[in-house]
CSV table of C-alpha atoms in Angstrom, one decimal:
chain,number,residue,atom,x,y,z
F,151,MET,CA,139.0,103.5,65.6
F,152,GLU,CA,135.8,104.0,67.7
F,153,SER,CA,136.6,106.2,70.9
F,154,PRO,CA,136.0,104.1,74.1
F,155,GLN,CA,133.0,106.4,74.3
F,156,CYS,CA,131.5,104.5,71.5
F,157,GLU,CA,132.1,101.2,72.9
F,158,GLN,CA,130.3,101.4,75.9
F,159,ARG,CA,127.5,102.8,74.3
F,160,THR,CA,124.3,101.6,75.9
F,161,THR,CA,122.1,99.1,73.7
F,162,LYS,CA,119.5,97.9,76.4
F,163,VAL,CA,118.0,99.6,79.4
F,164,SER,CA,115.7,97.8,81.6
F,165,LEU,CA,111.8,99.1,82.0
F,166,ALA,CA,112.2,99.9,85.9
F,167,GLU,CA,116.0,102.3,84.9
F,168,ILE,CA,113.2,103.5,82.3
F,169,LEU,CA,110.4,104.4,84.8
F,170,ARG,CA,112.9,105.7,87.6
F,171,CYS,CA,114.2,108.5,85.0
F,172,PHE,CA,110.9,109.5,83.3
F,173,GLU,CA,109.2,109.4,86.9
F,174,HIS,CA,106.6,108.5,85.4
F,175,PRO,CA,104.5,105.4,84.3
F,176,ILE,CA,104.3,104.3,80.5
F,177,THR,CA,101.5,104.8,78.5
F,178,GLU,CA,99.1,102.6,77.3
F,179,GLU,CA,100.4,102.3,73.8
F,180,GLN,CA,104.1,101.4,75.1
F,181,ALA,CA,102.1,99.2,77.4
F,182,TRP,CA,100.6,97.2,74.4
F,183,ALA,CA,104.0,97.5,72.6
F,184,VAL,CA,106.2,95.9,75.4
F,185,CYS,CA,103.8,92.9,75.9
F,186,PHE,CA,104.0,92.3,72.2
F,187,GLN,CA,107.5,92.5,72.1
F,188,CYS,CA,108.3,90.6,74.6
F,189,CYS,CA,106.0,87.8,73.7
F,190,ARG,CA,107.6,87.4,70.7
F,191,LYS,CA,111.3,87.1,72.3
F,192,MET,CA,110.0,83.9,74.6
F,193,GLU,CA,108.4,82.8,71.2
F,194,GLN,CA,111.6,82.9,69.7
F,195,LEU,CA,113.5,81.1,72.9
F,196,ALA,CA,110.7,78.6,72.7
F,197,GLN,CA,111.7,77.8,69.2
F,198,GLY,CA,115.3,76.6,70.5
F,199,LEU,CA,117.2,80.3,70.8
F,200,CYS,CA,119.8,80.6,73.7
F,201,PRO,CA,119.2,81.2,76.3
F,202,PRO,CA,116.1,78.4,76.7
F,203,LEU,CA,113.0,79.8,77.6
F,204,HIS,CA,112.6,78.1,80.7
F,205,SER,CA,116.1,80.0,81.8
F,206,ILE,CA,114.3,83.2,81.5
F,207,PHE,CA,113.3,85.3,84.8
F,208,ILE,CA,111.0,88.1,84.8
F,209,LYS,CA,110.5,89.3,87.8
F,210,GLY,CA,109.2,92.9,88.4
F,211,PRO,CA,110.5,95.6,85.7
F,212,GLY,CA,114.0,95.6,86.3
F,213,SER,CA,114.0,91.9,84.8
F,214,VAL,CA,112.7,93.4,81.5
F,215,PHE,CA,114.9,95.0,78.9
F,216,ILE,CA,113.9,97.4,76.4
F,217,HIS,CA,116.7,97.7,73.1
F,218,ALA,CA,118.3,100.1,70.8
F,219,ASP,CA,116.5,98.2,67.9
F,220,GLY,CA,113.6,98.4,69.5
F,221,THR,CA,113.0,94.1,70.7
F,222,ALA,CA,112.9,92.8,74.5
F,223,SER,CA,115.0,90.4,76.5
F,224,PHE,CA,115.1,89.2,79.7
F,225,LYS,CA,117.0,88.5,83.2
F,226,VAL,CA,118.4,84.9,82.7
F,227,PHE,CA,118.7,82.3,85.6
F,228,TYR,CA,122.3,80.9,85.2
F,229,LYS,CA,123.4,77.8,87.9
F,230,SER,CA,126.6,79.8,88.5
F,231,GLY,CA,123.6,81.8,90.7
F,232,LYS,CA,123.9,85.1,89.4
F,233,ILE,CA,120.2,85.0,89.9
F,234,LYS,CA,119.6,83.5,93.8
F,235,ASP,CA,115.8,83.9,93.8
F,236,VAL,CA,115.7,79.9,92.8
F,237,GLY,CA,112.0,79.1,94.3
F,238,ASN,CA,110.6,82.0,91.6
F,239,ILE,CA,112.3,80.5,88.5
F,240,GLN,CA,109.2,80.0,86.2
F,241,GLN,CA,109.5,77.3,83.2
F,242,SER,CA,106.2,77.4,82.4
F,243,GLU,CA,104.9,79.8,79.6
F,244,ASP,CA,101.7,80.1,81.3
F,245,LYS,CA,103.3,80.9,84.4
F,246,LEU,CA,106.0,83.4,82.2
F,247,LEU,CA,103.1,85.5,80.4
F,248,GLU,CA,101.5,86.0,84.1
F,249,HIS,CA,104.4,87.0,85.4
F,250,LEU,CA,104.6,89.5,82.4
F,251,GLY,CA,101.2,90.7,83.2
F,252,VAL,CA,102.5,91.8,86.7
F,253,VAL,CA,105.4,93.7,85.0
F,254,VAL,CA,103.5,95.7,82.6
F,255,TYR,CA,100.6,96.1,85.1
F,256,GLU,CA,103.4,97.9,87.7
F,257,ALA,CA,104.5,99.8,84.9
F,258,LEU,CA,101.6,101.0,84.0
F,259,ASP,CA,100.7,102.0,87.4
F,260,TRP,CA,104.3,103.3,88.9
F,261,GLY,CA,104.6,106.3,90.6
F,262,ILE,CA,100.8,106.5,91.1
F,263,ASP,CA,99.3,107.2,94.5
F,264,SER,CA,98.1,104.3,96.3
F,265,GLN,CA,94.3,105.8,97.1
F,266,VAL,CA,94.4,106.2,93.1
F,267,GLU,CA,92.9,103.9,90.7
F,268,ARG,CA,94.5,104.3,87.0
F,269,GLU,CA,91.8,103.6,84.7
F,270,LEU,CA,92.5,101.8,81.7
F,271,SER,CA,90.9,101.2,78.3
F,272,GLY,CA,88.5,97.8,77.6
F,273,PRO,CA,90.8,95.8,75.4
F,274,LEU,CA,94.2,96.5,77.4
F,275,GLU,CA,92.1,95.6,80.7
F,276,ARG,CA,90.7,92.7,79.4
F,277,LEU,CA,94.6,91.6,77.8
F,278,LEU,CA,96.1,92.4,81.4
F,279,CYS,CA,93.2,90.3,82.9
F,280,PHE,CA,93.5,87.2,80.6
F,281,MET,CA,97.5,87.1,81.2
F,282,LEU,CA,96.8,87.1,84.9
F,283,LYS,CA,94.1,85.0,84.9
F,284,LEU,CA,91.3,86.8,86.3
F,285,ASP,CA,88.8,86.4,83.7
F,286,ASP,CA,86.6,83.8,84.6
F,287,GLU,CA,84.6,83.4,81.7
F,288,ALA,CA,87.5,82.9,79.8
F,289,MET,CA,87.7,79.6,78.8
F,290,LYS,CA,91.2,79.9,76.6
F,291,PRO,CA,94.3,79.0,78.0
F,292,VAL,CA,97.0,81.5,78.2
F,293,THR,CA,99.7,81.1,75.4
F,294,LEU,CA,102.1,83.4,73.5
F,295,GLN,CA,100.2,82.9,70.3
F,296,ASN,CA,96.8,84.1,72.0
F,297,VAL,CA,98.7,87.8,73.2
F,298,ILE,CA,100.2,88.1,70.2
F,299,LYS,CA,97.3,87.7,68.5
F,300,VAL,CA,95.7,89.9,70.8
F,301,CYS,CA,97.7,92.9,70.7
F,302,GLU,CA,98.2,92.3,66.2
F,303,GLU,CA,94.2,92.9,66.2
F,304,HIS,CA,94.5,96.3,68.7
F,305,LEU,CA,95.9,97.7,65.8
F,306,SER,CA,93.5,98.8,62.8
F,307,LYS,CA,96.3,97.0,59.7
F,308,SER,CA,97.6,93.6,62.1
F,309,SER,CA,100.1,93.2,59.9
F,310,GLU,CA,101.8,96.5,60.9
F,311,ALA,CA,101.8,94.9,64.3
F,312,SER,CA,105.8,93.5,64.1
F,313,SER,CA,107.1,97.4,63.0
F,314,HIS,CA,104.6,99.5,64.9
F,315,TYR,CA,105.5,97.8,68.3
F,316,ALA,CA,109.3,97.5,67.5
F,317,MET,CA,108.8,101.3,66.4
F,318,THR,CA,107.5,102.4,69.7
F,319,CYS,CA,109.9,100.5,71.8
F,320,ARG,CA,112.7,102.4,70.1
F,321,ASN,CA,111.1,105.6,70.5
F,322,LEU,CA,110.6,104.6,74.6
F,323,PHE,CA,114.8,103.8,74.5
F,324,THR,CA,115.5,107.1,72.2
F,325,GLU,CA,113.6,108.9,74.5
F,326,TYR,CA,115.4,107.4,77.7
F,327,MET,CA,119.2,108.5,76.3
F,328,GLU,CA,117.8,111.3,75.4
F,329,LEU,CA,116.6,112.3,78.7
F,330,GLN,CA,119.8,111.0,80.3
F,331,GLU,CA,121.7,113.5,78.3
F,332,ILE,CA,119.9,116.1,79.1
F,333,VAL,CA,120.0,115.1,83.2
F,334,THR,CA,123.8,115.0,82.4
F,335,ILE,CA,124.2,118.6,81.2
F,336,ILE,CA,122.6,119.8,83.6
F,337,GLN,CA,124.3,117.7,86.4
F,338,THR,CA,127.4,119.0,84.8
F,339,SER,CA,127.4,122.3,83.8
F,340,LYS,CA,129.5,125.1,84.7
F,341,GLU,CA,129.0,128.8,85.7
F,342,GLY,CA,127.2,130.5,83.2
F,343,MET,CA,124.8,128.0,82.4
F,344,LEU,CA,121.2,128.4,84.4
F,345,PRO,CA,120.0,125.8,86.8
F,346,CYS,CA,116.8,125.5,84.9
F,347,VAL,CA,116.4,125.9,81.3
F,348,PHE,CA,115.2,128.2,78.7
F,349,TRP,CA,114.0,128.1,75.6
F,350,ALA,CA,112.1,129.8,73.4
F,351,THR,CA,108.4,128.5,72.3
F,352,PRO,CA,106.6,129.1,69.3
F,353,ASP,CA,105.2,132.5,69.8
F,354,LEU,CA,108.9,133.3,71.1
F,355,ALA,CA,107.9,133.1,74.6
F,356,PHE,CA,110.7,131.9,76.9
F,357,THR,CA,109.5,128.9,79.4
F,358,CYS,CA,111.3,127.5,82.1
F,359,PHE,CA,111.5,124.1,83.8
F,360,PRO,CA,113.5,123.4,87.1
F,361,GLN,CA,114.8,120.2,87.3
F,362,ALA,CA,112.0,118.7,89.1
F,363,ALA,CA,109.3,119.4,86.2
F,364,PRO,CA,108.0,116.4,84.9
F,365,TRP,CA,110.3,114.5,82.2
F,366,PRO,CA,107.6,113.6,79.7
F,367,SER,CA,106.2,117.5,79.4
F,368,LEU,CA,109.9,118.5,79.5
F,369,LEU,CA,111.1,115.6,76.5
F,370,GLN,CA,108.0,116.4,74.7
F,371,GLU,CA,109.1,120.4,74.4
F,372,LEU,CA,112.5,119.3,73.2
F,373,GLN,CA,111.1,117.1,70.3
F,374,ASN,CA,109.4,120.1,68.7
F,375,GLY,CA,112.5,121.3,67.9
F,376,VAL,CA,113.8,123.3,71.0
F,377,ARG,CA,117.8,124.0,71.8
F,378,LEU,CA,119.4,124.9,75.2
F,379,ARG,CA,120.8,127.9,75.8
F,380,LYS,CA,123.3,129.7,78.1
F,381,ALA,CA,121.9,132.2,80.2
F,382,THR,CA,124.2,135.1,78.9
F,383,GLU,CA,122.1,133.9,75.1
F,384,ARG,CA,119.0,134.4,76.9
F,385,PRO,CA,117.6,137.5,75.9
F,386,ARG,CA,116.5,140.4,78.7
F,387,ARG,CA,112.2,141.2,78.6
F,388,GLN,CA,111.6,144.7,79.9
F,389,VAL,CA,109.4,143.6,82.9
F,390,PRO,CA,106.3,146.4,82.7
F,391,PRO,CA,106.5,148.8,85.8
F,392,LYS,CA,103.7,147.3,88.9
F,393,GLU,CA,100.6,149.3,88.4
F,394,VAL,CA,100.6,151.7,91.7
F,395,ILE,CA,97.4,152.3,93.4
F,396,HIS,CA,97.1,155.7,95.0
F,397,SER,CA,94.5,156.5,97.2
F,398,PRO,CA,91.7,159.0,96.7
F,399,TYR,CA,93.5,161.2,98.6
F,400,GLU,CA,96.6,161.0,96.9
F,401,LEU,CA,95.0,161.3,93.6
F,402,LEU,CA,93.0,164.8,94.6
F,403,LEU,CA,96.4,166.0,95.6
F,404,GLY,CA,97.8,165.0,92.3
F,405,ASP,CA,95.1,167.1,90.9
F,406,ILE,CA,95.8,170.1,92.8
F,407,GLN,CA,100.0,170.0,92.4
F,408,HIS,CA,99.2,169.7,88.5
F,409,LYS,CA,96.6,172.3,88.2
F,410,ARG,CA,93.4,170.0,86.6
F,411,TYR,CA,91.2,172.4,88.3
F,412,THR,CA,91.1,175.1,91.0
F,413,LEU,CA,89.8,175.5,94.2
F,414,ARG,CA,87.0,178.3,94.6
F,415,LYS,CA,86.7,180.2,97.9
F,416,VAL,CA,84.0,179.3,99.8
F,417,SER,CA,81.9,182.3,101.5
F,418,ASP,CA,81.4,182.0,105.3
């Protein structure tokens, strides 16, 4: 019999929650993966799966969800009024892709100072311009098949697109869950635990990251085989005494006291 904790296990998380948790924008590879997985989901819904394609709602990172298995889904509009912004319901395919492009761009730009513009690679920038209809030279219609094809051709082996992008989204979900677990441990730590995380690096040096440290850096260190330690387990390093700087007078006085040389009498 499963415990209540297992029954309530998280199976999906919104892109907005991921961004808030990491306090960092998504990477370009994650952006490609989100685009591909979202378009594949739209493609499935267009084939008659429930919910119908015209009922999904894309407006901001909070309306796109990443699942534990690496798939994606969207917020859905119900006639019961769960989503009240009826005027923004997107029904056409090109509108859905346009709003998805906005969401991905926001996720790439999240948390970056408004005065700083993030530089994207050429292929990703062209894809977003295509989805947002900013490329005047592009004569092709904005369709799911076209976006999926661009995402596939981004890889050296197009046939591996489905597995590669699903794995990227699974990793993103897993990293989010691991980080949530770390934050919970820190927040619920009892007396005897440090307010910051200590661990040994490969050269046996100990590093301390306060709770305000950039989470991606912390998570990368943890993924390299790190475990949290209690304060009592942390080895105490001998701190070398600070070097004392003596004045010329003190040096001379020390030489005289230790008889390192003899003063000679000076005749009048």
